[in-house]
Amino acid sequence: MKICLGDVLVAKNGDSYRVVECAEGMVALMRVNGYTLFSCSARFAETAFRAITPSAI
């Protein structure tokens, strides 16, 4: 999966996160309707999240 700025990703527990920063090998995610902000490797994000369309939130 190619992760891009503005994508919405869903964790296995159902929480939605928006990609707020993308750099080589890392992404920063902010919880939709929340305040949680964290960064992780792009490889981890690709395995731990699935992409959805923003209209599906």
PDB file of N, CA, C and O in Angstrom, residues 17-56:
ATOM      1  N   TYR A  17      -7.122   7.049  11.617  1.00  0.00           N
ATOM      2  CA  TYR A  17      -6.021   7.995  11.721  1.00  0.00           C
ATOM      3  C   TYR A  17      -5.779   8.641  10.365  1.00  0.00           C
ATOM      4  O   TYR A  17      -5.828   7.979   9.342  1.00  0.00           O
ATOM      5  N   ARG A  18      -5.526   9.952  10.362  1.00  0.00           N
ATOM      6  CA  ARG A  18      -5.197  10.674   9.138  1.00  0.00           C
ATOM      7  C   ARG A  18      -3.686  10.855   9.070  1.00  0.00           C
ATOM      8  O   ARG A  18      -3.045  11.179  10.074  1.00  0.00           O
ATOM      9  N   VAL A  19      -3.124  10.661   7.892  1.00  0.00           N
ATOM     10  CA  VAL A  19      -1.688  10.864   7.683  1.00  0.00           C
ATOM     11  C   VAL A  19      -1.446  12.368   7.594  1.00  0.00           C
ATOM     12  O   VAL A  19      -1.986  13.046   6.716  1.00  0.00           O
ATOM     13  N   VAL A  20      -0.662  12.911   8.544  1.00  0.00           N
ATOM     14  CA  VAL A  20      -0.401  14.352   8.587  1.00  0.00           C
ATOM     15  C   VAL A  20       1.005  14.711   8.133  1.00  0.00           C
ATOM     16  O   VAL A  20       1.306  15.892   7.936  1.00  0.00           O
ATOM     17  N   GLU A  21       1.855  13.704   7.975  1.00  0.00           N
ATOM     18  CA  GLU A  21       3.205  13.949   7.455  1.00  0.00           C
ATOM     19  C   GLU A  21       3.743  12.654   6.863  1.00  0.00           C
ATOM     20  O   GLU A  21       3.524  11.579   7.401  1.00  0.00           O
ATOM     21  N   CYS A  22       4.408  12.790   5.746  1.00  0.00           N
ATOM     22  CA  CYS A  22       5.063  11.656   5.094  1.00  0.00           C
ATOM     23  C   CYS A  22       6.488  12.057   4.763  1.00  0.00           C
ATOM     24  O   CYS A  22       6.713  13.115   4.193  1.00  0.00           O
ATOM     25  N   ALA A  23       7.405  11.216   5.140  1.00  0.00           N
ATOM     26  CA  ALA A  23       8.805  11.409   4.766  1.00  0.00           C
ATOM     27  C   ALA A  23       9.340  10.044   4.392  1.00  0.00           C
ATOM     28  O   ALA A  23       8.675   9.029   4.598  1.00  0.00           O
ATOM     29  N   GLU A  24      10.519  10.004   3.842  1.00  0.00           N
ATOM     30  CA  GLU A  24      11.098   8.735   3.423  1.00  0.00           C
ATOM     31  C   GLU A  24      11.186   7.765   4.598  1.00  0.00           C
ATOM     32  O   GLU A  24      11.904   8.001   5.562  1.00  0.00           O
ATOM     33  N   GLY A  25      10.399   6.710   4.551  1.00  0.00           N
ATOM     34  CA  GLY A  25      10.466   5.666   5.562  1.00  0.00           C
ATOM     35  C   GLY A  25       9.694   5.922   6.840  1.00  0.00           C
ATOM     36  O   GLY A  25       9.694   5.106   7.739  1.00  0.00           O
ATOM     37  N   MET A  26       9.006   7.086   6.983  1.00  0.00           N
ATOM     38  CA  MET A  26       8.239   7.353   8.189  1.00  0.00           C
ATOM     39  C   MET A  26       6.966   8.104   7.854  1.00  0.00           C
ATOM     40  O   MET A  26       6.876   8.796   6.852  1.00  0.00           O
ATOM     41  N   VAL A  27       5.966   7.921   8.715  1.00  0.00           N
ATOM     42  CA  VAL A  27       4.702   8.655   8.589  1.00  0.00           C
ATOM     43  C   VAL A  27       4.298   9.153   9.969  1.00  0.00           C
ATOM     44  O   VAL A  27       4.652   8.554  10.982  1.00  0.00           O
ATOM     45  N   ALA A  28       3.570  10.263  10.005  1.00  0.00           N
ATOM     46  CA  ALA A  28       2.991  10.776  11.241  1.00  0.00           C
ATOM     47  C   ALA A  28       1.479  10.691  11.081  1.00  0.00           C
ATOM     48  O   ALA A  28       0.927  11.086  10.057  1.00  0.00           O
ATOM     49  N   LEU A  29       0.829  10.149  12.099  1.00  0.00           N
ATOM     50  CA  LEU A  29      -0.605   9.921  12.061  1.00  0.00           C
ATOM     51  C   LEU A  29      -1.280  10.663  13.206  1.00  0.00           C
ATOM     52  O   LEU A  29      -0.746  10.725  14.313  1.00  0.00           O
ATOM     53  N   MET A  30      -2.473  11.223  12.936  1.00  0.00           N
ATOM     54  CA  MET A  30      -3.276  11.872  13.968  1.00  0.00           C
ATOM     55  C   MET A  30      -4.637  11.207  13.990  1.00  0.00           C
ATOM     56  O   MET A  30      -5.253  11.010  12.933  1.00  0.00           O
ATOM     57  N   ARG A  31      -5.087  10.848  15.166  1.00  0.00           N
ATOM     58  CA  ARG A  31      -6.373  10.174  15.298  1.00  0.00           C
ATOM     59  C   ARG A  31      -7.496  11.086  14.823  1.00  0.00           C
ATOM     60  O   ARG A  31      -7.545  12.266  15.163  1.00  0.00           O
ATOM     61  N   VAL A  32      -8.400  10.553  14.019  1.00  0.00           N
ATOM     62  CA  VAL A  32      -9.556  11.300  13.552  1.00  0.00           C
ATOM     63  C   VAL A  32     -10.481  11.506  14.753  1.00  0.00           C
ATOM     64  O   VAL A  32     -10.745  10.571  15.505  1.00  0.00           O
ATOM     65  N   ASN A  33     -10.946  12.737  14.932  1.00  0.00           N
ATOM     66  CA  ASN A  33     -11.799  13.095  16.077  1.00  0.00           C
ATOM     67  C   ASN A  33     -11.093  12.844  17.405  1.00  0.00           C
ATOM     68  O   ASN A  33     -11.701  12.386  18.371  1.00  0.00           O
ATOM     69  N   GLY A  34      -9.813  13.127  17.448  1.00  0.00           N
ATOM     70  CA  GLY A  34      -9.056  12.949  18.681  1.00  0.00           C
ATOM     71  C   GLY A  34      -7.786  13.757  18.649  1.00  0.00           C
ATOM     72  O   GLY A  34      -7.555  14.548  17.746  1.00  0.00           O
ATOM     73  N   TYR A  35      -6.953  13.544  19.646  1.00  0.00           N
ATOM     74  CA  TYR A  35      -5.731  14.326  19.783  1.00  0.00           C
ATOM     75  C   TYR A  35      -4.462  13.499  19.692  1.00  0.00           C
ATOM     76  O   TYR A  35      -3.378  14.041  19.760  1.00  0.00           O
ATOM     77  N   THR A  36      -4.581  12.201  19.570  1.00  0.00           N
ATOM     78  CA  THR A  36      -3.406  11.345  19.532  1.00  0.00           C
ATOM     79  C   THR A  36      -2.617  11.606  18.250  1.00  0.00           C
ATOM     80  O   THR A  36      -3.163  11.555  17.160  1.00  0.00           O
ATOM     81  N   LEU A  37      -1.341  11.884  18.394  1.00  0.00           N
ATOM     82  CA  LEU A  37      -0.444  12.106  17.265  1.00  0.00           C
ATOM     83  C   LEU A  37       0.790  11.251  17.500  1.00  0.00           C
ATOM     84  O   LEU A  37       1.367  11.282  18.581  1.00  0.00           O
ATOM     85  N   PHE A  38       1.155  10.450  16.507  1.00  0.00           N
ATOM     86  CA  PHE A  38       2.363   9.645  16.654  1.00  0.00           C
ATOM     87  C   PHE A  38       3.002   9.397  15.299  1.00  0.00           C
ATOM     88  O   PHE A  38       2.373   9.534  14.264  1.00  0.00           O
ATOM     89  N   SER A  39       4.271   9.047  15.338  1.00  0.00           N
ATOM     90  CA  SER A  39       5.026   8.725  14.135  1.00  0.00           C
ATOM     91  C   SER A  39       5.459   7.271  14.198  1.00  0.00           C
ATOM     92  O   SER A  39       5.679   6.728  15.279  1.00  0.00           O
ATOM     93  N   CYS A  40       5.570   6.660  13.037  1.00  0.00           N
ATOM     94  CA  CYS A  40       6.034   5.281  12.958  1.00  0.00           C
ATOM     95  C   CYS A  40       6.671   5.061  11.595  1.00  0.00           C
ATOM     96  O   CYS A  40       6.575   5.904  10.705  1.00  0.00           O
ATOM     97  N   SER A  41       7.298   3.927  11.451  1.00  0.00           N
ATOM     98  CA  SER A  41       7.904   3.623  10.156  1.00  0.00           C
ATOM     99  C   SER A  41       6.792   3.345   9.145  1.00  0.00           C
ATOM    100  O   SER A  41       5.709   2.861   9.502  1.00  0.00           O
ATOM    101  N   ALA A  42       7.063   3.647   7.909  1.00  0.00           N
ATOM    102  CA  ALA A  42       6.089   3.389   6.842  1.00  0.00           C
ATOM    103  C   ALA A  42       5.797   1.897   6.751  1.00  0.00           C
ATOM    104  O   ALA A  42       4.650   1.487   6.532  1.00  0.00           O
ATOM    105  N   ARG A  43       6.800   1.076   6.949  1.00  0.00           N
ATOM    106  CA  ARG A  43       6.613  -0.382   6.892  1.00  0.00           C
ATOM    107  C   ARG A  43       5.629  -0.849   7.971  1.00  0.00           C
ATOM    108  O   ARG A  43       4.744  -1.655   7.712  1.00  0.00           O
ATOM    109  N   PHE A  44       5.758  -0.330   9.198  1.00  0.00           N
ATOM    110  CA  PHE A  44       4.824  -0.690  10.258  1.00  0.00           C
ATOM    111  C   PHE A  44       3.411  -0.230   9.912  1.00  0.00           C
ATOM    112  O   PHE A  44       2.445  -0.980  10.089  1.00  0.00           O
ATOM    113  N   ALA A  45       3.268   0.996   9.434  1.00  0.00           N
ATOM    114  CA  ALA A  45       1.945   1.520   9.089  1.00  0.00           C
ATOM    115  C   ALA A  45       1.276   0.668   8.011  1.00  0.00           C
ATOM    116  O   ALA A  45       0.074   0.421   8.063  1.00  0.00           O
ATOM    117  N   GLU A  46       2.060   0.212   7.055  1.00  0.00           N
ATOM    118  CA  GLU A  46       1.502  -0.608   5.971  1.00  0.00           C
ATOM    119  C   GLU A  46       0.995  -1.952   6.474  1.00  0.00           C
ATOM    120  O   GLU A  46       0.050  -2.504   5.916  1.00  0.00           O
ATOM    121  N   THR A  47       1.598  -2.482   7.537  1.00  0.00           N
ATOM    122  CA  THR A  47       1.164  -3.779   8.052  1.00  0.00           C
ATOM    123  C   THR A  47       0.104  -3.654   9.140  1.00  0.00           C
ATOM    124  O   THR A  47      -0.706  -4.560   9.308  1.00  0.00           O
ATOM    125  N   ALA A  48       0.094  -2.552   9.882  1.00  0.00           N
ATOM    126  CA  ALA A  48      -0.820  -2.413  11.015  1.00  0.00           C
ATOM    127  C   ALA A  48      -2.128  -1.699  10.676  1.00  0.00           C
ATOM    128  O   ALA A  48      -3.068  -1.726  11.470  1.00  0.00           O
ATOM    129  N   PHE A  49      -2.197  -1.052   9.518  1.00  0.00           N
ATOM    130  CA  PHE A  49      -3.375  -0.277   9.147  1.00  0.00           C
ATOM    131  C   PHE A  49      -3.851  -0.679   7.765  1.00  0.00           C
ATOM    132  O   PHE A  49      -3.100  -1.216   6.966  1.00  0.00           O
ATOM    133  N   ARG A  50      -5.120  -0.370   7.503  1.00  0.00           N
ATOM    134  CA  ARG A  50      -5.649  -0.515   6.148  1.00  0.00           C
ATOM    135  C   ARG A  50      -6.175   0.846   5.719  1.00  0.00           C
ATOM    136  O   ARG A  50      -6.645   1.636   6.545  1.00  0.00           O
ATOM    137  N   ALA A  51      -6.097   1.139   4.443  1.00  0.00           N
ATOM    138  CA  ALA A  51      -6.538   2.442   3.922  1.00  0.00           C
ATOM    139  C   ALA A  51      -8.033   2.408   3.648  1.00  0.00           C
ATOM    140  O   ALA A  51      -8.597   1.400   3.268  1.00  0.00           O
ATOM    141  N   ILE A  52      -8.678   3.560   3.880  1.00  0.00           N
ATOM    142  CA  ILE A  52     -10.078   3.742   3.530  1.00  0.00           C
ATOM    143  C   ILE A  52     -10.240   5.079   2.841  1.00  0.00           C
ATOM    144  O   ILE A  52      -9.345   5.920   2.877  1.00  0.00           O
ATOM    145  N   THR A  53     -11.382   5.309   2.237  1.00  0.00           N
ATOM    146  CA  THR A  53     -11.658   6.601   1.620  1.00  0.00           C
ATOM    147  C   THR A  53     -12.208   7.529   2.695  1.00  0.00           C
ATOM    148  O   THR A  53     -12.948   7.088   3.581  1.00  0.00           O
ATOM    149  N   PRO A  54     -11.882   8.830   2.658  1.00  0.00           N
ATOM    150  CA  PRO A  54     -12.361   9.771   3.691  1.00  0.00           C
ATOM    151  C   PRO A  54     -13.882   9.804   3.815  1.00  0.00           C
ATOM    152  O   PRO A  54     -14.396  10.020   4.886  1.00  0.00           O
ATOM    153  N   SER A  55     -14.621   9.555   2.749  1.00  0.00           N
ATOM    154  CA  SER A  55     -16.078   9.588   2.825  1.00  0.00           C
ATOM    155  C   SER A  55     -16.647   8.424   3.617  1.00  0.00           C
ATOM    156  O   SER A  55     -17.806   8.437   4.004  1.00  0.00           O
ATOM    157  N   ALA A  56     -15.839   7.416   3.896  1.00  0.00           N
ATOM    158  CA  ALA A  56     -16.316   6.242   4.628  1.00  0.00           C
ATOM    159  C   ALA A  56     -16.289   6.443   6.140  1.00  0.00           C
ATOM    160  O   ALA A  56     -16.750   5.605   6.886  1.00  0.00           O
TER     161      ALA A  56
END
